GROMACS .gro file of C-alpha atoms in nm:
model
  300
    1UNK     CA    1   1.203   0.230  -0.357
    2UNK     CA    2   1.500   0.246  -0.193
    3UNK     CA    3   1.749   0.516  -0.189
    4UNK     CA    4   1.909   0.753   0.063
    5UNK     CA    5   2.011   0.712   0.391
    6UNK     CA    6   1.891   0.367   0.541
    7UNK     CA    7   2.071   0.286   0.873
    8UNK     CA    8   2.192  -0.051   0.996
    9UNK     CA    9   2.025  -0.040   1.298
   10UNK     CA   10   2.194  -0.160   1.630
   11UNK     CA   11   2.005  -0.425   1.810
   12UNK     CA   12   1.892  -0.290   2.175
   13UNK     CA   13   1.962  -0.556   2.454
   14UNK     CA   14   1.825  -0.500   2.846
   15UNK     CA   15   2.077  -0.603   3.141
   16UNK     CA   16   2.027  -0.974   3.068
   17UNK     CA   17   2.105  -0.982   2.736
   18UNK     CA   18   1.816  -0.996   2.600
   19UNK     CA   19   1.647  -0.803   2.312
   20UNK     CA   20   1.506  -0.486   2.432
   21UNK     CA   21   1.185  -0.449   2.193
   22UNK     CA   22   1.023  -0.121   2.372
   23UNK     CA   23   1.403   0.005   2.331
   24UNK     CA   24   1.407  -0.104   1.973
   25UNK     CA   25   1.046   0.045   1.901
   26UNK     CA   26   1.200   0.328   2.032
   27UNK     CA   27   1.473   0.373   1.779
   28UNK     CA   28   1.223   0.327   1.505
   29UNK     CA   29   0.983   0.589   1.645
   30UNK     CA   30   1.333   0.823   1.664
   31UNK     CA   31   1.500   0.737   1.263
   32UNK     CA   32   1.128   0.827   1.101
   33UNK     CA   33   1.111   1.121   1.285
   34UNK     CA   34   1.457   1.245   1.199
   35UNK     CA   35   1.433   1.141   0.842
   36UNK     CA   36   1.578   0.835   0.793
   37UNK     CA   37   1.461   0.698   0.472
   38UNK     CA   38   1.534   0.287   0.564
   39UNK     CA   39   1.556   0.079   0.787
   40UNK     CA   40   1.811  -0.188   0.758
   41UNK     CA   41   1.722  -0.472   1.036
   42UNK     CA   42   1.933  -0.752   1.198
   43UNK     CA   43   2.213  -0.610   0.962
   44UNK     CA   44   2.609  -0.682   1.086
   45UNK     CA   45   2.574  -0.327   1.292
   46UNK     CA   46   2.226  -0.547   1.461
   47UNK     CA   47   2.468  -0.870   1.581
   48UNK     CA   48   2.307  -1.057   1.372
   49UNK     CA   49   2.627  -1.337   1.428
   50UNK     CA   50   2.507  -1.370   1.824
   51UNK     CA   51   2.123  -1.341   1.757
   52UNK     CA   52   1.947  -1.714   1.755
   53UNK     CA   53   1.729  -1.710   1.450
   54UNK     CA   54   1.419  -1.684   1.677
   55UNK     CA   55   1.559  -1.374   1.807
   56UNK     CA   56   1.657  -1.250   1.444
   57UNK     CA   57   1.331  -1.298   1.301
   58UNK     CA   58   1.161  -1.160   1.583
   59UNK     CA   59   1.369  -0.838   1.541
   60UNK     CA   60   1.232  -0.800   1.189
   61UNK     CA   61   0.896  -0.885   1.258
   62UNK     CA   62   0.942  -0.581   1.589
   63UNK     CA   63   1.048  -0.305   1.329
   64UNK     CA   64   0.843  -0.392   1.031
   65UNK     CA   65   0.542  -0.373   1.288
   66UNK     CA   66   0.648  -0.004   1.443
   67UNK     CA   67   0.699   0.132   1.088
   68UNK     CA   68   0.398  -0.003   0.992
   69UNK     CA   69   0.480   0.086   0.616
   70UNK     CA   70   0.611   0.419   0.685
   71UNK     CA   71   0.963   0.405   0.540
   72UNK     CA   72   1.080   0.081   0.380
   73UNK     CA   73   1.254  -0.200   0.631
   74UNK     CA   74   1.489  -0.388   0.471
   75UNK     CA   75   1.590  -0.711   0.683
   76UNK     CA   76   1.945  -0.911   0.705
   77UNK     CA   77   1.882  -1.248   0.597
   78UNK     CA   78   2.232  -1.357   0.513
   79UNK     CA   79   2.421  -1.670   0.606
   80UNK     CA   80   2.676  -1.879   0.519
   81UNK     CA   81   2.491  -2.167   0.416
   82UNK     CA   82   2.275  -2.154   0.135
   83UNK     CA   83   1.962  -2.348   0.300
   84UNK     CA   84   1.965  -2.142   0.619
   85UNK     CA   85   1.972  -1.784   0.398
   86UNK     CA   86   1.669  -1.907   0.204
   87UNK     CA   87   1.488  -2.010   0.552
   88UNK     CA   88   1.566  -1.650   0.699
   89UNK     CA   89   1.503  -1.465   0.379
   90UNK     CA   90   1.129  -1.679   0.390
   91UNK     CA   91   1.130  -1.531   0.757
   92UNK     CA   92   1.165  -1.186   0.616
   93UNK     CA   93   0.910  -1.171   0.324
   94UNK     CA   94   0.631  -1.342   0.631
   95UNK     CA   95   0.738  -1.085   0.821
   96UNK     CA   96   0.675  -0.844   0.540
   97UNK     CA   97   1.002  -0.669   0.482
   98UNK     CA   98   1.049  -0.480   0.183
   99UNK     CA   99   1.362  -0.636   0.051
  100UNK     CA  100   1.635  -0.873   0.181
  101UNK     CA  101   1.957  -0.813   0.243
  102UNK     CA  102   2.214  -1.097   0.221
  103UNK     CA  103   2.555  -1.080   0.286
  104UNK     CA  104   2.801  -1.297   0.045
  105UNK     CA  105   2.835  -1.673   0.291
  106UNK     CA  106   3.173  -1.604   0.491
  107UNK     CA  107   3.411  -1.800   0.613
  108UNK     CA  108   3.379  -2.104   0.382
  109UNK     CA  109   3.516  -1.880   0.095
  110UNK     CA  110   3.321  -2.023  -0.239
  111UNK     CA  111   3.434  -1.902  -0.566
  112UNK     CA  112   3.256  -1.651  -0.774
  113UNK     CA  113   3.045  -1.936  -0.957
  114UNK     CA  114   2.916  -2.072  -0.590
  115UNK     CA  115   2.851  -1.690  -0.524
  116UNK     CA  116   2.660  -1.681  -0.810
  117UNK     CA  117   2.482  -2.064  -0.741
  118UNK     CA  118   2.464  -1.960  -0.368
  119UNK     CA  119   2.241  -1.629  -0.469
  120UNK     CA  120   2.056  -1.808  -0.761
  121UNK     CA  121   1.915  -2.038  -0.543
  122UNK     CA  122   1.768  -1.793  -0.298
  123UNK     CA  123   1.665  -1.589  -0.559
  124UNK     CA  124   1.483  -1.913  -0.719
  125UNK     CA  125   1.350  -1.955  -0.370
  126UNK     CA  126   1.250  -1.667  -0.227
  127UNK     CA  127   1.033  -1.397  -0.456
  128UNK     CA  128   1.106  -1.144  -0.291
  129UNK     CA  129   1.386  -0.821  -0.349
  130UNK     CA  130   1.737  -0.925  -0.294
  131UNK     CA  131   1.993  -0.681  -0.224
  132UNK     CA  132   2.335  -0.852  -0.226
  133UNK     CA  133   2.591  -0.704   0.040
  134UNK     CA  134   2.983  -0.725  -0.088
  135UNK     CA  135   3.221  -0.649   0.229
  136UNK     CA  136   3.559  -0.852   0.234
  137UNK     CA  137   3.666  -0.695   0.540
  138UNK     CA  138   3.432  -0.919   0.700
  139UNK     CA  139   3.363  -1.210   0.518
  140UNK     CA  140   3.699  -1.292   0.337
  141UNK     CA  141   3.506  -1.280   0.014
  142UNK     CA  142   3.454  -1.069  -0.265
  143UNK     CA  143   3.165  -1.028  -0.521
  144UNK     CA  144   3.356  -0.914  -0.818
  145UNK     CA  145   3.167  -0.657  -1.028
  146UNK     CA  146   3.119  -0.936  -1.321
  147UNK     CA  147   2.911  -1.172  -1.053
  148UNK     CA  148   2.704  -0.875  -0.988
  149UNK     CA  149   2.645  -0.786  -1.344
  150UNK     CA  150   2.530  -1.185  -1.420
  151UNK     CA  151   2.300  -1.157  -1.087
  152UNK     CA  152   2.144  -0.846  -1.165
  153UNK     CA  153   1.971  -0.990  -1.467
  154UNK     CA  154   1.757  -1.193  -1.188
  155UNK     CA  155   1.457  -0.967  -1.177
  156UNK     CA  156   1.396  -0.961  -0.820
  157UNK     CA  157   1.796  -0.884  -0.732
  158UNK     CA  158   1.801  -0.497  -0.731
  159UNK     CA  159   2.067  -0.340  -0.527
  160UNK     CA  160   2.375  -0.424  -0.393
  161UNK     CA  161   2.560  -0.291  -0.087
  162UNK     CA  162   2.906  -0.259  -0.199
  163UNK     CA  163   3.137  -0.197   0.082
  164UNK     CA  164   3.501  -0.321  -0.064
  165UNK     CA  165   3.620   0.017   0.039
  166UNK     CA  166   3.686   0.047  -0.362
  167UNK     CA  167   3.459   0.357  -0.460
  168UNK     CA  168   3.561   0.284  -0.807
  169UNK     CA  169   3.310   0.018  -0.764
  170UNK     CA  170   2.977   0.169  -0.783
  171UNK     CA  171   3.106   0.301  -1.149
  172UNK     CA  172   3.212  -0.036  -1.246
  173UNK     CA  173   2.944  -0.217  -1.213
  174UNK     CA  174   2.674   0.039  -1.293
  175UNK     CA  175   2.902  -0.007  -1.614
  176UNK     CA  176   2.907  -0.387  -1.646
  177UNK     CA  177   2.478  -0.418  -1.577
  178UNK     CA  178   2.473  -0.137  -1.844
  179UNK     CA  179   2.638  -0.334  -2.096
  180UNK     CA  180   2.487  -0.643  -2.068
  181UNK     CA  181   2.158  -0.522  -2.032
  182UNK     CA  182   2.096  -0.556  -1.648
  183UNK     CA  183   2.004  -0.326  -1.447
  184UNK     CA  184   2.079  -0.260  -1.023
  185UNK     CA  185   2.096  -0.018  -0.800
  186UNK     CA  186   2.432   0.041  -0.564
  187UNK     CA  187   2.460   0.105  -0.256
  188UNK     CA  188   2.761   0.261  -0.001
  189UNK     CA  189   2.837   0.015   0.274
  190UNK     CA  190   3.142   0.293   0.350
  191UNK     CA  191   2.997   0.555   0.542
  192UNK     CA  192   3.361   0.784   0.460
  193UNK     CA  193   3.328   0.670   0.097
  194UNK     CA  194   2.920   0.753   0.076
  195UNK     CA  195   2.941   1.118  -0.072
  196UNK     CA  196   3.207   1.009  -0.350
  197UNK     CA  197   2.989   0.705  -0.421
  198UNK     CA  198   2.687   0.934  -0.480
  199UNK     CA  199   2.889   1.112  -0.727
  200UNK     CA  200   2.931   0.843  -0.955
  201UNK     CA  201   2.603   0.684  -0.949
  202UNK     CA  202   2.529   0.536  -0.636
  203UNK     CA  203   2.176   0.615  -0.475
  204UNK     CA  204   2.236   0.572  -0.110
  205UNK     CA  205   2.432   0.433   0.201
  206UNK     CA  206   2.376   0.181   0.428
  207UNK     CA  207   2.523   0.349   0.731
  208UNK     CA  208   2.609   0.264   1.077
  209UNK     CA  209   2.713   0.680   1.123
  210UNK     CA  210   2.297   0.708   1.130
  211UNK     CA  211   2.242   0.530   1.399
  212UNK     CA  212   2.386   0.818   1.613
  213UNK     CA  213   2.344   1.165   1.327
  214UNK     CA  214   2.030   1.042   1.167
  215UNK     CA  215   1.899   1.353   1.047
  216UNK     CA  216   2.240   1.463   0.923
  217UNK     CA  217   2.291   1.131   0.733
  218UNK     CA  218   1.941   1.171   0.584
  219UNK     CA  219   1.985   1.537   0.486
  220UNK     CA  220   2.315   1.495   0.303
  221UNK     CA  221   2.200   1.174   0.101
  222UNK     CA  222   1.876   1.401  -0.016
  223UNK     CA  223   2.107   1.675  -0.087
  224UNK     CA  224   2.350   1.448  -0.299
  225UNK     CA  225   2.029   1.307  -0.459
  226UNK     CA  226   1.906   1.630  -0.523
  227UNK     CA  227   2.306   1.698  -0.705
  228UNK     CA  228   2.310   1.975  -0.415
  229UNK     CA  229   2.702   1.855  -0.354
  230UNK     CA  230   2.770   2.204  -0.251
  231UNK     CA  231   2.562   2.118   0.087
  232UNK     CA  232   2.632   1.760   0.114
  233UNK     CA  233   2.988   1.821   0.145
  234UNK     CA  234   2.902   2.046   0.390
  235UNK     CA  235   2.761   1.797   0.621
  236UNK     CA  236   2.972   1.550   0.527
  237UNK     CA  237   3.291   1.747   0.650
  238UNK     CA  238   3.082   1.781   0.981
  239UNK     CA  239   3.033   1.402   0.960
  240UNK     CA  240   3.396   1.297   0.891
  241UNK     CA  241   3.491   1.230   1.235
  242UNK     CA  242   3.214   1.005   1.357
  243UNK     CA  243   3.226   0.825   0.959
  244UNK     CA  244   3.589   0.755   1.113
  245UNK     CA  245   3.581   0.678   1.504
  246UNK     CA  246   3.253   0.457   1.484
  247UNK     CA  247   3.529   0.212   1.399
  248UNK     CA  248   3.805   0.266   1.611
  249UNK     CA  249   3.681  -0.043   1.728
  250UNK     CA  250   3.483  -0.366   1.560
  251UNK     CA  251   3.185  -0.209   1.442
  252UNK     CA  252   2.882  -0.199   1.632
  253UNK     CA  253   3.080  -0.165   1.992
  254UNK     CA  254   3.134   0.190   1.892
  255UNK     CA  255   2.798   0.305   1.807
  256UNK     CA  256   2.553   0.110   2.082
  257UNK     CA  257   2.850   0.260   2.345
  258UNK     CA  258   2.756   0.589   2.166
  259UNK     CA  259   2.342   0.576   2.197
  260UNK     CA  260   2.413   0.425   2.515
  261UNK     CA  261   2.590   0.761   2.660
  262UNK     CA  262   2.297   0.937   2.469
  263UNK     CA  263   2.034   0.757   2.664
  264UNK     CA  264   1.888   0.606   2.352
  265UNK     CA  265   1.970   0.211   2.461
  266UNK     CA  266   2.145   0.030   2.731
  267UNK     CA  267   2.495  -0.014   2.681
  268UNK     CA  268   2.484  -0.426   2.701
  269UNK     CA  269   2.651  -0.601   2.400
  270UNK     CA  270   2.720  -0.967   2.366
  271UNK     CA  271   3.037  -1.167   2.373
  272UNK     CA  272   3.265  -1.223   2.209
  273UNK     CA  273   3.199  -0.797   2.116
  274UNK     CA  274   3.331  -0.648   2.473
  275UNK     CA  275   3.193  -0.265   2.558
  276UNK     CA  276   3.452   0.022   2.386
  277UNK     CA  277   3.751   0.135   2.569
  278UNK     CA  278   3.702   0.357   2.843
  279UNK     CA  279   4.039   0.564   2.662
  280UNK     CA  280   3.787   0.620   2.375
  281UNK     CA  281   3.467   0.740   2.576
  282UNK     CA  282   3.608   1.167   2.517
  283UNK     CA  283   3.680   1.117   2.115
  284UNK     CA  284   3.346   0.951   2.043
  285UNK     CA  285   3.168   1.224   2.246
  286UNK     CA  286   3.352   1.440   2.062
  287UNK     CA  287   3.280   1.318   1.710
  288UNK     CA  288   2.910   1.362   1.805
  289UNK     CA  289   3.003   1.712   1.933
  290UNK     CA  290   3.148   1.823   1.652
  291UNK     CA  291   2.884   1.642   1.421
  292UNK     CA  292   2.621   1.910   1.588
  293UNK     CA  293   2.786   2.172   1.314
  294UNK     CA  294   2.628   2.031   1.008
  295UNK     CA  295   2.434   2.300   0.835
  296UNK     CA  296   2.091   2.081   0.884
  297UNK     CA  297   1.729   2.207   0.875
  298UNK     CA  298   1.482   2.142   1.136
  299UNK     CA  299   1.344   1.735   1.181
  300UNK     CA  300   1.016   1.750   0.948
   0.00000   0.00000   0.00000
């Protein structure tokens, strides 16, 4: 169910500061029709830290309603307290997301066993898909493979967003759930990493680069699921650039600055994210410049 390219999708905000739903709608309407194959809502890339949970559920309940079953919408119920992910994950499967996806509780720091108490007890309370979401760049935490493997016997955990910036990763754990008879799917959380992860078994990437090239994501993840590498390196080496400069700064300031100079969203982003240095306005334009050279077919 899912698989490919599903974007973390920025969070449109008007002047105010508030969420800008027609704007949002929008975005939806524009990642369908270029091919996007998920939709990843309220995600990190969504400021999900600054959003009050009436806000954040009221995001998810916005983009499951425009896709309307179209693609699969998978929504960011993560916290760092256990009873607060369970309430937002509840919020999700109401809202009628496909899936959840939580990222490991940051800040506090728990060991593996509280990772592994800390997604048992969603799981328990919540029937509903889990992907879990490893990135230690963020949350000063890492799921090691072996916690993975143990949660992936759970029947409704399925994927898992690994984003260590270890590619050797996706191979290790596909290895572990092998062995002990458990089974998951892996996900990139590295857009620069995504095409290598493919190689070695992963079946997708949950990318912030397809916010701004969504039909160029979605085309190289079908092409790498297809084992066309020959063509998804091809629009991966058009990609590299933009995989790289959407975080010259903390991720999402570069991307909303970039749909906001494409006319897609208003450039307003809340404190304490500040908008992206003016000195990096030309080399994000021309990331998305030279991104235009992928070999892509026409939006179906």
């Amino acid at each position: 169910m899912f698989h490919g390219s599903m974007v973390a999708l920025i969070t449109p905000m008007d002047a105010s500061g508030a969420v800008d739903d027609r704007a949002l709608r929008d975005l939806v309407e524009w990642h369908i029709a270029e091919g996007t194959h998920a939709i990843v809502a309220v995600g990190t890339t969504g400021e999900s830290a600054t959003l009050t949970v009436k806000e954040h559920v009221a995001v998810i309940r916005s983009v499951v309603q425009q896709v309307h079953g179209r693609i699969p919408v998978i929504a960011g119920t993560g916290a760092n307290a256990t009873a607060e992910a369970i309430e937002l994950t509840r919020a999700a499967m109401e809202a009628q997301a496909d899936a959840a996806l939580l990222v490991s509780p940051y800040y506090n720091k728990p060991t593996q066993e509280g990772l592994f108490q800390h997604y048992s007890a969603i799981t328990d309370a919540c029937h509903f898909p889990i992907i879990l979401y490893n990135v230690p760049g963020r949350t000063s935490g890492d799921i090691l493979p072996e916690t993975v493997a143990r949660l992936a016997k759970r029947p409704n955990v399925v994927g898992v967003k690994e984003a260590s910036g270890k590619v050797d990763r996706v191979a290790e754990i596909l290895h572990l759930c092998a062995i002990h008879d458990a089974s998951i799917e892996v996900f990139s959380g590295d857009d620069g990493a995504a095409l290598a992860a493919m190689a070695i078994g992963a079946r997708g990437v949950i990318s912030v680069t397809a916010n701004v090239a969504p039909r160029a994501m979605a085309q190289m993840m079908y092409a790498a699921l297809e084992n066309d590498f020959v063509l998804a390196r091809r629009i991966n080496d058009a990609l590299v650039p933009l995989h790289r400069d959407l975080f010259a700064e903390s991720n999402p300031i570069p991307a909303k600055w970039l749909l906001a100079d494409m006319q897609r969203v208003g450039p307003t982003i809340r404190l304490p994210l500040t908008p992206l240095s003016e000195s990096l306005h030309v080399r994000l334009r021309s990331a998305l410049q030279y991104a235009s050279s992928a070999p892509l077919s026409p939006a179906s």
